Short mmCIF file of C-alpha atoms and ligand atoms in Angstrom, two decimals:
data_model
loop_
_atom_site.label_atom_id
_atom_site.label_comp_id
_atom_site.label_asym_id
_atom_site.label_seq_id
_atom_site.Cartn_x
_atom_site.Cartn_y
_atom_site.Cartn_z
CA UNK H 1 25.84 -33.53 63.74
CA UNK H 2 27.06 -29.99 63.90
CA UNK H 3 30.55 -29.63 62.58
CA UNK H 4 33.46 -27.66 64.03
CA UNK H 5 34.69 -24.80 61.88
CA UNK H 6 38.36 -24.68 62.71
CA UNK H 7 39.51 -24.09 59.12
CA UNK H 8 38.57 -20.44 59.06
CA UNK H 9 40.30 -19.92 55.71
CA UNK H 10 37.97 -22.22 53.78
CA UNK H 11 34.90 -21.33 55.82
CA UNK H 12 35.43 -17.65 55.10
CA UNK H 13 35.09 -18.39 51.37
CA UNK H 14 32.07 -20.65 51.92
CA UNK H 15 30.34 -17.99 54.02
CA UNK H 16 31.14 -15.33 51.43
CA UNK H 17 29.58 -17.51 48.72
CA UNK H 18 26.44 -17.93 50.85
CA UNK H 19 26.21 -14.14 51.18
CA UNK H 20 26.81 -13.71 47.43
CA UNK H 21 23.95 -16.06 46.59
CA UNK H 22 21.62 -14.18 48.94
CA UNK H 23 22.69 -10.78 47.59
CA UNK H 24 22.53 -11.48 43.85
CA UNK H 25 19.54 -12.52 41.76
CA UNK H 26 20.59 -15.70 39.98
CA UNK H 27 19.51 -15.76 36.34
CA UNK H 28 21.94 -18.45 35.15
CA UNK H 29 19.46 -20.89 33.61
CA UNK H 30 21.33 -24.01 34.76
CA UNK H 31 21.43 -23.03 38.44
CA UNK H 32 19.02 -23.37 41.31
CA UNK H 33 18.95 -23.30 45.12
CA UNK H 34 18.60 -26.78 46.65
CA UNK H 35 16.61 -27.23 49.85
CA UNK H 36 18.43 -27.27 53.18
CA UNK H 37 17.45 -30.93 53.59
CA UNK H 38 19.14 -31.80 50.28
CA UNK H 39 22.21 -29.82 51.34
CA UNK H 40 22.24 -31.47 54.79
CA UNK H 41 22.29 -34.97 53.27
CA UNK H 42 25.46 -34.08 51.37
CA UNK H 43 27.22 -33.15 54.60
CA UNK H 44 26.89 -36.60 56.20
CA UNK H 45 29.08 -39.63 56.95
CA UNK H 46 27.80 -41.32 53.79
CA UNK H 47 30.76 -39.65 52.09
CA UNK H 48 32.99 -42.11 53.96
CA UNK H 49 31.56 -45.22 52.37
CA UNK H 50 32.91 -47.13 49.39
CA UNK H 51 30.09 -48.87 47.52
CA UNK H 52 31.41 -49.86 44.09
CA UNK H 53 28.75 -51.93 42.36
CA UNK H 54 24.98 -51.75 42.80
CA UNK H 55 22.58 -52.54 45.70
CA UNK H 56 22.90 -56.21 46.63
CA UNK H 57 25.99 -56.64 44.42
CA UNK H 58 28.80 -54.56 45.93
CA UNK H 59 32.56 -55.02 45.92
CA UNK H 60 32.77 -53.87 49.57
CA UNK H 61 31.22 -54.98 52.88
CA UNK H 62 29.15 -52.82 55.19
CA UNK H 63 26.84 -51.60 52.43
CA UNK H 64 23.50 -52.49 54.04
CA UNK H 65 22.47 -48.89 54.72
CA UNK H 66 23.84 -47.31 51.59
CA UNK H 67 22.05 -50.08 49.69
CA UNK H 68 18.82 -48.83 51.29
CA UNK H 69 19.61 -45.27 50.24
CA UNK H 70 20.40 -46.14 46.62
CA UNK H 71 17.33 -48.39 46.34
CA UNK H 72 15.09 -45.59 47.65
CA UNK H 73 16.65 -43.14 45.16
CA UNK H 74 16.21 -45.54 42.23
CA UNK H 75 12.62 -46.43 43.14
CA UNK H 76 11.66 -42.79 43.59
CA UNK H 77 13.16 -41.61 40.32
CA UNK H 78 11.56 -44.47 38.37
CA UNK H 79 8.20 -43.56 39.90
CA UNK H 80 8.73 -39.82 39.28
CA UNK H 81 9.47 -40.25 35.57
CA UNK H 82 7.74 -43.57 34.87
CA UNK H 83 10.86 -45.33 33.58
CA UNK H 84 11.62 -49.05 33.67
CA UNK H 85 15.23 -48.71 34.83
CA UNK H 86 17.26 -46.01 36.58
CA UNK H 87 20.89 -45.41 37.46
CA UNK H 88 21.48 -42.69 40.07
CA UNK H 89 25.28 -42.95 40.26
CA UNK H 90 26.55 -40.52 37.58
CA UNK H 91 28.58 -37.80 39.27
CA UNK H 92 27.29 -35.15 36.85
CA UNK H 93 25.09 -34.58 33.83
CA UNK H 94 28.07 -34.92 31.50
CA UNK H 95 29.02 -38.25 33.11
CA UNK H 96 25.39 -39.36 32.66
CA UNK H 97 25.34 -38.47 28.95
CA UNK H 98 28.71 -40.11 28.33
CA UNK H 99 27.54 -43.20 30.25
CA UNK H 100 24.43 -43.30 28.08
CA UNK H 101 26.52 -43.02 24.90
CA UNK H 102 28.82 -45.82 26.08
CA UNK H 103 25.75 -47.99 26.68
CA UNK H 104 24.35 -47.27 23.21
CA UNK H 105 27.30 -47.01 20.81
CA UNK H 106 30.81 -48.22 20.07
CA UNK H 107 33.76 -45.85 19.73
CA UNK H 108 33.85 -44.43 16.21
CA UNK H 109 30.09 -44.77 15.65
CA UNK H 110 28.18 -41.97 13.96
CA UNK H 111 25.97 -39.94 16.29
CA UNK H 112 23.58 -37.12 15.41
CA UNK H 113 22.95 -34.33 17.95
CA UNK H 114 22.02 -30.65 18.16
CA UNK H 115 24.98 -28.33 17.61
CA UNK H 116 26.32 -26.43 20.58
CA UNK H 117 25.86 -23.03 18.98
CA UNK H 118 22.19 -23.81 18.32
CA UNK H 119 21.53 -24.77 21.93
CA UNK H 120 23.13 -28.22 22.34
CA UNK H 121 25.71 -29.18 24.98
CA UNK H 122 29.44 -29.87 25.06
CA UNK H 123 28.73 -33.51 26.01
CA UNK H 124 27.03 -33.85 22.60
CA UNK H 125 30.23 -34.04 20.60
CA UNK H 126 32.43 -31.04 21.43
CA UNK H 127 35.81 -32.03 19.97
CA UNK H 128 37.57 -31.67 23.35
CA UNK H 129 34.87 -33.52 25.34
CA UNK H 130 35.11 -37.33 25.66
CA UNK H 131 31.93 -37.56 23.56
CA UNK H 132 33.64 -35.85 20.63
CA UNK H 133 36.91 -37.70 21.14
CA UNK H 134 35.35 -41.18 21.03
CA UNK H 135 32.38 -40.84 18.69
CA UNK H 136 31.86 -39.31 15.30
CA UNK H 137 29.35 -36.57 15.91
CA UNK H 138 27.29 -34.77 13.28
CA UNK H 139 25.10 -31.83 14.19
CA UNK H 140 21.67 -30.58 13.27
CA UNK H 141 20.36 -27.17 14.24
CA UNK H 142 17.44 -24.80 14.23
CA UNK H 143 15.82 -23.13 11.23
CA UNK H 144 17.02 -19.66 10.35
CA UNK H 145 13.54 -18.15 10.04
CA UNK H 146 11.85 -19.21 13.29
CA UNK H 147 14.89 -20.49 15.26
CA UNK H 148 13.13 -23.75 16.11
CA UNK H 149 14.49 -27.28 15.84
CA UNK H 150 14.68 -28.22 12.17
CA UNK H 151 13.06 -31.65 12.17
CA UNK H 152 13.38 -31.91 8.38
CA UNK H 153 17.13 -31.45 8.70
CA UNK H 154 17.23 -34.14 11.40
CA UNK H 155 15.38 -36.54 9.07
CA UNK H 156 17.56 -35.80 6.03
CA UNK H 157 20.79 -36.11 7.98
CA UNK H 158 19.58 -39.28 9.73
CA UNK H 159 18.64 -40.92 6.41
CA UNK H 160 21.99 -39.94 4.99
CA UNK H 161 24.18 -40.96 7.91
CA UNK H 162 22.24 -43.85 9.43
CA UNK H 163 23.68 -42.92 12.85
CA UNK H 164 23.80 -45.37 15.75
CA UNK H 165 22.26 -42.79 18.09
CA UNK H 166 20.19 -39.64 17.69
CA UNK H 167 20.58 -37.24 20.63
CA UNK H 168 17.96 -34.65 21.55
CA UNK H 169 18.01 -32.01 24.26
CA UNK H 170 20.17 -29.01 24.94
CA UNK H 171 21.20 -26.27 27.30
CA UNK H 172 19.96 -23.15 25.52
CA UNK H 173 16.84 -24.18 23.64
CA UNK H 174 13.81 -22.18 24.84
CA UNK H 175 11.10 -24.17 23.09
CA UNK H 176 9.22 -27.40 23.78
CA UNK H 177 10.86 -30.41 22.14
CA UNK H 178 8.43 -32.84 20.53
CA UNK H 179 10.01 -36.24 21.09
CA UNK H 180 7.57 -38.34 19.03
CA UNK H 181 8.86 -37.34 15.56
CA UNK H 182 12.47 -37.78 16.76
CA UNK H 183 11.62 -41.32 17.90
CA UNK H 184 9.94 -41.97 14.57
CA UNK H 185 13.03 -40.83 12.64
CA UNK H 186 15.22 -43.01 14.86
CA UNK H 187 13.00 -46.02 14.12
CA UNK H 188 13.03 -45.27 10.37
CA UNK H 189 16.82 -45.29 10.18
CA UNK H 190 17.53 -48.00 12.76
CA UNK H 191 19.02 -45.58 15.33
CA UNK H 192 18.48 -45.44 19.08
CA UNK H 193 17.14 -42.28 20.70
CA UNK H 194 18.95 -40.63 23.62
CA UNK H 195 17.30 -37.62 25.23
CA UNK H 196 19.43 -35.44 27.49
CA UNK H 197 16.82 -33.67 29.62
CA UNK H 198 19.31 -31.96 31.97
CA UNK H 199 17.70 -28.54 31.68
CA UNK H 200 14.05 -29.53 31.66
CA UNK H 201 14.01 -32.43 34.14
CA UNK H 202 12.00 -30.47 36.72
CA UNK H 203 9.45 -29.53 34.05
CA UNK H 204 9.19 -33.13 32.91
CA UNK H 205 8.71 -34.28 36.53
CA UNK H 206 5.56 -32.17 36.90
CA UNK H 207 4.21 -32.61 33.36
CA UNK H 208 5.00 -29.02 32.36
CA UNK H 209 7.09 -30.38 29.47
CA UNK H 210 6.22 -33.60 27.58
CA UNK H 211 8.18 -36.56 28.89
CA UNK H 212 10.89 -38.14 26.75
CA UNK H 213 10.59 -41.41 28.68
CA UNK H 214 7.87 -43.03 26.50
CA UNK H 215 9.86 -42.20 23.34
CA UNK H 216 13.55 -42.60 24.17
CA UNK H 217 15.63 -45.72 24.69
CA UNK H 218 17.77 -43.86 27.21
CA UNK H 219 17.32 -40.52 29.01
CA UNK H 220 20.21 -38.74 30.74
CA UNK H 221 19.92 -35.77 33.07
CA UNK H 222 21.61 -33.63 35.64
CA UNK H 223 19.88 -33.35 39.01
CA UNK H 224 20.72 -29.79 40.06
CA UNK H 225 19.03 -27.60 37.45
CA UNK H 226 15.22 -27.28 37.30
CA UNK H 227 14.98 -30.56 39.24
CA UNK H 228 16.54 -28.65 42.18
CA UNK H 229 18.50 -31.53 43.67
CA UNK H 230 22.20 -31.88 44.56
CA UNK H 231 24.86 -31.45 41.87
CA UNK H 232 24.86 -34.76 39.99
CA UNK H 233 23.42 -36.90 37.22
CA UNK H 234 21.07 -39.78 36.50
CA UNK H 235 20.18 -42.13 33.64
CA UNK H 236 16.75 -43.62 32.92
CA UNK H 237 16.25 -46.39 30.39
CA UNK H 238 14.05 -49.14 29.07
CA UNK H 239 14.74 -52.56 30.51
CA UNK H 240 16.60 -53.46 27.30
CA UNK H 241 19.29 -50.92 28.18
CA UNK H 242 19.39 -51.33 31.97
CA UNK H 243 22.38 -53.67 32.06
CA UNK H 244 24.45 -51.75 29.50
CA UNK H 245 23.79 -48.47 31.31
CA UNK H 246 24.85 -49.91 34.65
CA UNK H 247 28.11 -51.28 33.34
CA UNK H 248 28.79 -48.10 31.34
CA UNK H 249 28.56 -46.01 34.54
CA UNK H 250 30.45 -48.50 36.72
CA UNK H 251 33.03 -49.74 35.89
CA UNK H 252 32.81 -47.95 32.52
CA UNK H 253 33.37 -44.38 33.60
CA UNK H 254 33.37 -44.19 37.38
CA UNK H 255 34.57 -45.95 40.52
CA UNK H 256 32.76 -45.64 43.84
CA UNK H 257 29.44 -43.77 43.85
CA UNK H 258 28.97 -40.60 45.93
CA UNK H 259 26.53 -42.09 48.44
CA UNK H 260 26.01 -38.79 50.31
CA UNK H 261 24.94 -37.21 47.02
CA UNK H 262 22.71 -40.19 46.16
CA UNK H 263 20.95 -39.69 49.53
CA UNK H 264 20.43 -36.03 48.59
CA UNK H 265 19.10 -37.09 45.18
CA UNK H 266 16.57 -39.39 46.92
CA UNK H 267 15.34 -36.46 49.02
CA UNK H 268 15.11 -34.22 45.95
CA UNK H 269 13.10 -36.84 44.01
CA UNK H 270 10.56 -36.91 46.85
CA UNK H 271 10.38 -33.11 46.84
CA UNK H 272 9.89 -33.09 43.06
CA UNK H 273 6.88 -35.40 43.40
CA UNK H 274 5.08 -32.97 45.74
CA UNK H 275 2.20 -30.63 44.94
CA UNK H 276 4.38 -27.69 46.07
CA UNK H 277 6.94 -28.53 43.41
CA UNK H 278 4.30 -28.51 40.68
CA UNK H 279 3.19 -25.05 41.85
CA UNK H 280 6.84 -24.00 41.82
CA UNK H 281 7.46 -25.21 38.24
CA UNK H 282 4.26 -23.52 37.01
CA UNK H 283 5.55 -20.27 38.51
CA UNK H 284 8.99 -20.80 36.89
CA UNK H 285 7.30 -21.00 33.48
CA UNK H 286 5.02 -18.05 34.14
CA UNK H 287 8.00 -15.97 35.30
CA UNK H 288 9.99 -16.88 32.16
CA UNK H 289 7.12 -15.79 29.92
CA UNK H 290 6.74 -12.49 31.79
CA UNK H 291 10.49 -11.87 31.55
CA UNK H 292 10.51 -12.58 27.79
CA UNK H 293 7.42 -10.45 27.13
CA UNK H 294 8.61 -7.48 29.15
CA UNK H 295 12.09 -7.50 27.62
CA UNK H 296 10.46 -7.78 24.19
CA UNK H 297 8.27 -4.76 24.93
CA UNK H 298 11.43 -2.87 25.81
CA UNK H 299 12.89 -3.54 22.34
CA UNK H 300 15.15 -6.52 23.06
CA UNK H 301 14.85 -9.32 20.51
CA UNK H 302 14.06 -12.67 22.12
CA UNK H 303 15.42 -15.64 20.13
CA UNK H 304 12.51 -17.62 18.59
CA UNK H 305 10.14 -14.89 19.77
CA UNK H 306 9.69 -16.15 23.33
CA UNK H 307 9.91 -19.20 25.54
CA UNK H 308 7.96 -22.36 26.38
CA UNK H 309 10.19 -23.35 29.29
CA UNK H 310 12.33 -21.87 32.08
CA UNK H 311 14.88 -20.08 29.89
CA UNK H 312 15.18 -17.48 27.19
CA UNK H 313 17.90 -16.18 24.93
CA UNK H 314 18.14 -12.44 24.51
CA UNK H 315 19.75 -11.23 21.30
CA UNK H 316 21.55 -8.19 22.69
CA UNK H 317 22.80 -7.20 19.24
CA UNK H 318 19.27 -5.77 18.95
CA UNK H 319 20.44 -2.98 21.29
CA UNK H 320 23.93 -2.78 19.81
CA UNK H 321 25.74 -4.89 22.44
CA UNK H 322 27.65 -8.17 22.54
CA UNK H 323 26.93 -10.90 25.08
CA UNK H 324 30.14 -10.40 27.07
CA UNK H 325 29.44 -6.69 27.58
CA UNK H 326 25.81 -7.39 28.55
CA UNK H 327 26.86 -10.09 31.03
CA UNK H 328 29.36 -7.75 32.71
CA UNK H 329 26.88 -4.87 32.86
CA UNK H 330 24.24 -7.08 34.51
CA UNK H 331 26.77 -8.65 36.86
CA UNK H 332 27.72 -5.15 38.01
CA UNK H 333 24.15 -4.67 39.31
CA UNK H 334 24.03 -8.13 40.97
CA UNK H 335 21.99 -9.80 38.24
CA UNK H 336 24.01 -12.92 37.42
CA UNK H 337 23.69 -14.48 33.97
CA UNK H 338 25.88 -15.81 31.17
CA UNK H 339 26.72 -14.75 27.66
CA UNK H 340 25.54 -17.31 25.15
CA UNK H 341 25.83 -17.96 21.42
CA UNK H 342 22.59 -17.45 19.55
CA UNK H 343 21.72 -19.45 16.42
CA UNK H 344 23.80 -18.28 13.40
CA UNK H 345 25.75 -15.99 15.72
CA UNK H 346 28.12 -13.59 13.93
CA UNK H 347 30.26 -13.26 17.10
CA UNK H 348 32.85 -15.74 18.43
CA UNK H 349 32.05 -17.87 21.55
CA UNK H 350 33.98 -15.63 23.97
CA UNK H 351 31.95 -12.60 22.83
CA UNK H 352 28.57 -13.88 21.53
CA UNK H 353 25.45 -11.93 20.60
CA UNK H 354 23.28 -13.28 23.38
CA UNK H 355 22.66 -13.67 27.07
CA UNK H 356 20.79 -16.66 28.45
CA UNK H 357 18.36 -15.97 31.28
CA UNK H 358 16.53 -18.55 33.40
CA UNK H 359 13.92 -18.26 36.12
CA UNK H 360 14.43 -21.50 38.11
CA UNK H 361 16.59 -19.99 40.87
CA UNK H 362 14.77 -16.67 41.35
CA UNK H 363 11.45 -18.54 41.55
CA UNK H 364 12.86 -20.81 44.28
CA UNK H 365 13.53 -17.70 46.40
CA UNK H 366 9.95 -16.57 45.87
CA UNK H 367 10.00 -13.99 43.08
CA UNK H 368 6.53 -13.67 41.59
CA UNK H 369 5.25 -12.13 38.36
CA UNK H 370 5.31 -8.53 39.62
CA UNK H 371 8.90 -8.91 40.89
CA UNK H 372 9.96 -10.35 37.55
CA UNK H 373 8.32 -7.54 35.59
CA UNK H 374 10.25 -4.98 37.67
CA UNK H 375 13.45 -6.94 37.23
CA UNK H 376 12.93 -7.10 33.45
CA UNK H 377 12.73 -3.30 33.37
CA UNK H 378 15.96 -3.08 35.39
CA UNK H 379 17.66 -5.41 32.87
CA UNK H 380 16.42 -3.27 29.97
CA UNK H 381 17.47 -0.04 31.74
CA UNK H 382 21.01 -1.39 32.18
CA UNK H 383 21.30 -2.80 28.65
CA UNK H 384 19.99 0.44 27.15
CA UNK H 385 22.80 2.39 28.84
CA UNK H 386 25.50 -0.02 30.04
CA UNK H 387 27.96 2.82 30.72
CA UNK H 388 25.56 4.95 32.78
CA UNK H 389 26.83 4.88 36.38
CA UNK H 390 23.68 6.56 37.70
CA UNK H 391 21.42 3.88 36.27
CA UNK H 392 23.73 1.17 37.55
CA UNK H 393 23.68 2.56 41.08
CA UNK H 394 19.90 2.90 41.09
CA UNK H 395 19.29 -0.62 39.72
CA UNK H 396 21.86 -2.19 42.04
CA UNK H 397 20.06 -0.66 45.04
CA UNK H 398 16.70 -1.93 43.78
CA UNK H 399 18.13 -5.43 43.24
CA UNK H 400 19.54 -5.38 46.77
CA UNK H 401 16.19 -4.40 48.23
CA UNK H 402 14.37 -7.19 46.37
CA UNK H 403 17.02 -9.75 47.34
CA UNK H 404 16.60 -8.88 51.02
CA UNK H 405 12.81 -9.13 50.68
CA UNK H 406 13.09 -12.61 49.12
CA UNK H 407 15.71 -14.57 51.10
CA UNK H 408 16.78 -17.98 49.80
CA UNK H 409 17.36 -19.58 53.18
CA UNK H 410 16.42 -18.56 56.73
CA UNK H 411 19.31 -16.44 58.06
CA UNK H 412 20.04 -18.93 60.83
CA UNK H 413 20.92 -21.56 58.24
CA UNK H 414 23.73 -19.78 56.41
C1 PLP V 501 24.02 -28.96 32.12
C2 PLP V 501 23.94 -29.97 31.06
C3 PLP V 501 24.68 -31.16 31.12
C4 PLP V 501 25.82 -31.41 32.07
O1 PLP V 501 25.73 -31.19 33.34
P1 PLP V 501 27.01 -31.15 34.28
O2 PLP V 501 26.44 -31.65 35.55
O3 PLP V 501 27.50 -29.77 34.29
O4 PLP V 501 28.03 -32.09 33.75
C5 PLP V 501 24.50 -32.12 30.15
N1 PLP V 501 23.64 -31.93 29.15
C6 PLP V 501 22.93 -30.79 29.05
C7 PLP V 501 22.00 -30.65 27.91
C8 PLP V 501 23.05 -29.78 29.98
O5 PLP V 501 22.37 -28.67 29.85
#
């Protein structure tokens, strides 16, 4: 179905966004470019259908085809990650994590998670997020010396608090997380383990990061980051938690599922199981390492000394900047990224000492190691002299040239 475009006001903004994505190199670590097939599924009549409930047990008639779609999505994601149960209805990663918490704990229960300023996520107990409103969160962090997850602190706090749930996973942690000792601590203190793999789901799908599924009671995720699906969430669990998870998502936190998005998730899960996707993820990791190494050679301090995954944190205080200034300077040359707190940051959250860079999106559009090395030098050039208009103009032109050489989508599609 090709749609009419009579609302020129809205379409003008949509078209401008498509041009922006093509023109800028996207280094925001949580973003990616979904395939046109994934995007096409979201623009279908499935959006019209109410399907409260689950396949075979709906509160509305006419669900035979959306039942097929949701069953395909569930079967594919269980196969992809090797889990016993799956729920593909969460509208977002935050909804997935909150659904998981509702399935595992009662309001007021103690929960132990990684602190936001050490790489956690707002759905892990930020006081203004539902997680922080309804549960009593306590936070562990990374060690000061090597900036890696402090497993001894997790153990001490867990023994002290005896929390109902231990949460692992984050949005700005550049190192491999070893889930086995976390599961062991949870067992020791009678807690359940929830892993939020939103950032690393694509890596887990191909085996480039160890899977949390054998260790965790429940795993939550978003679907649009390294997994490269539509914007949304999912929850995997053991069969012990299947029922609680389902009722926590619906009716617990949501009404009707977004069936057009679930169809797009099903397509993305198939893509993620392909050999091409494994090659893609390997390149994402290789690109992140090259970016970290090259920036390090140029005198920028990389938090924890490097990266094991798709993202890195650059401590821009090492060149006398704050994160907000660095973000603006890079944005001005069409390199999009975000300021980010670094562990033990001396700056407030609206300023920060860091920028977070990720390679998932640029790798989707085909940037290889040589491209990334050049781009790293452009980043260092700009951060060395953020006020220098000559350098900005030169780098912006080089970014534009590379962006044209590595289109995201065929021109006819956008
Ligand atoms: C991105 C992220 C989420 C939330 O995803 P949204 O879809 O934006 O709600 C949850 N947890 C972690 C660790 C994340 O990085």
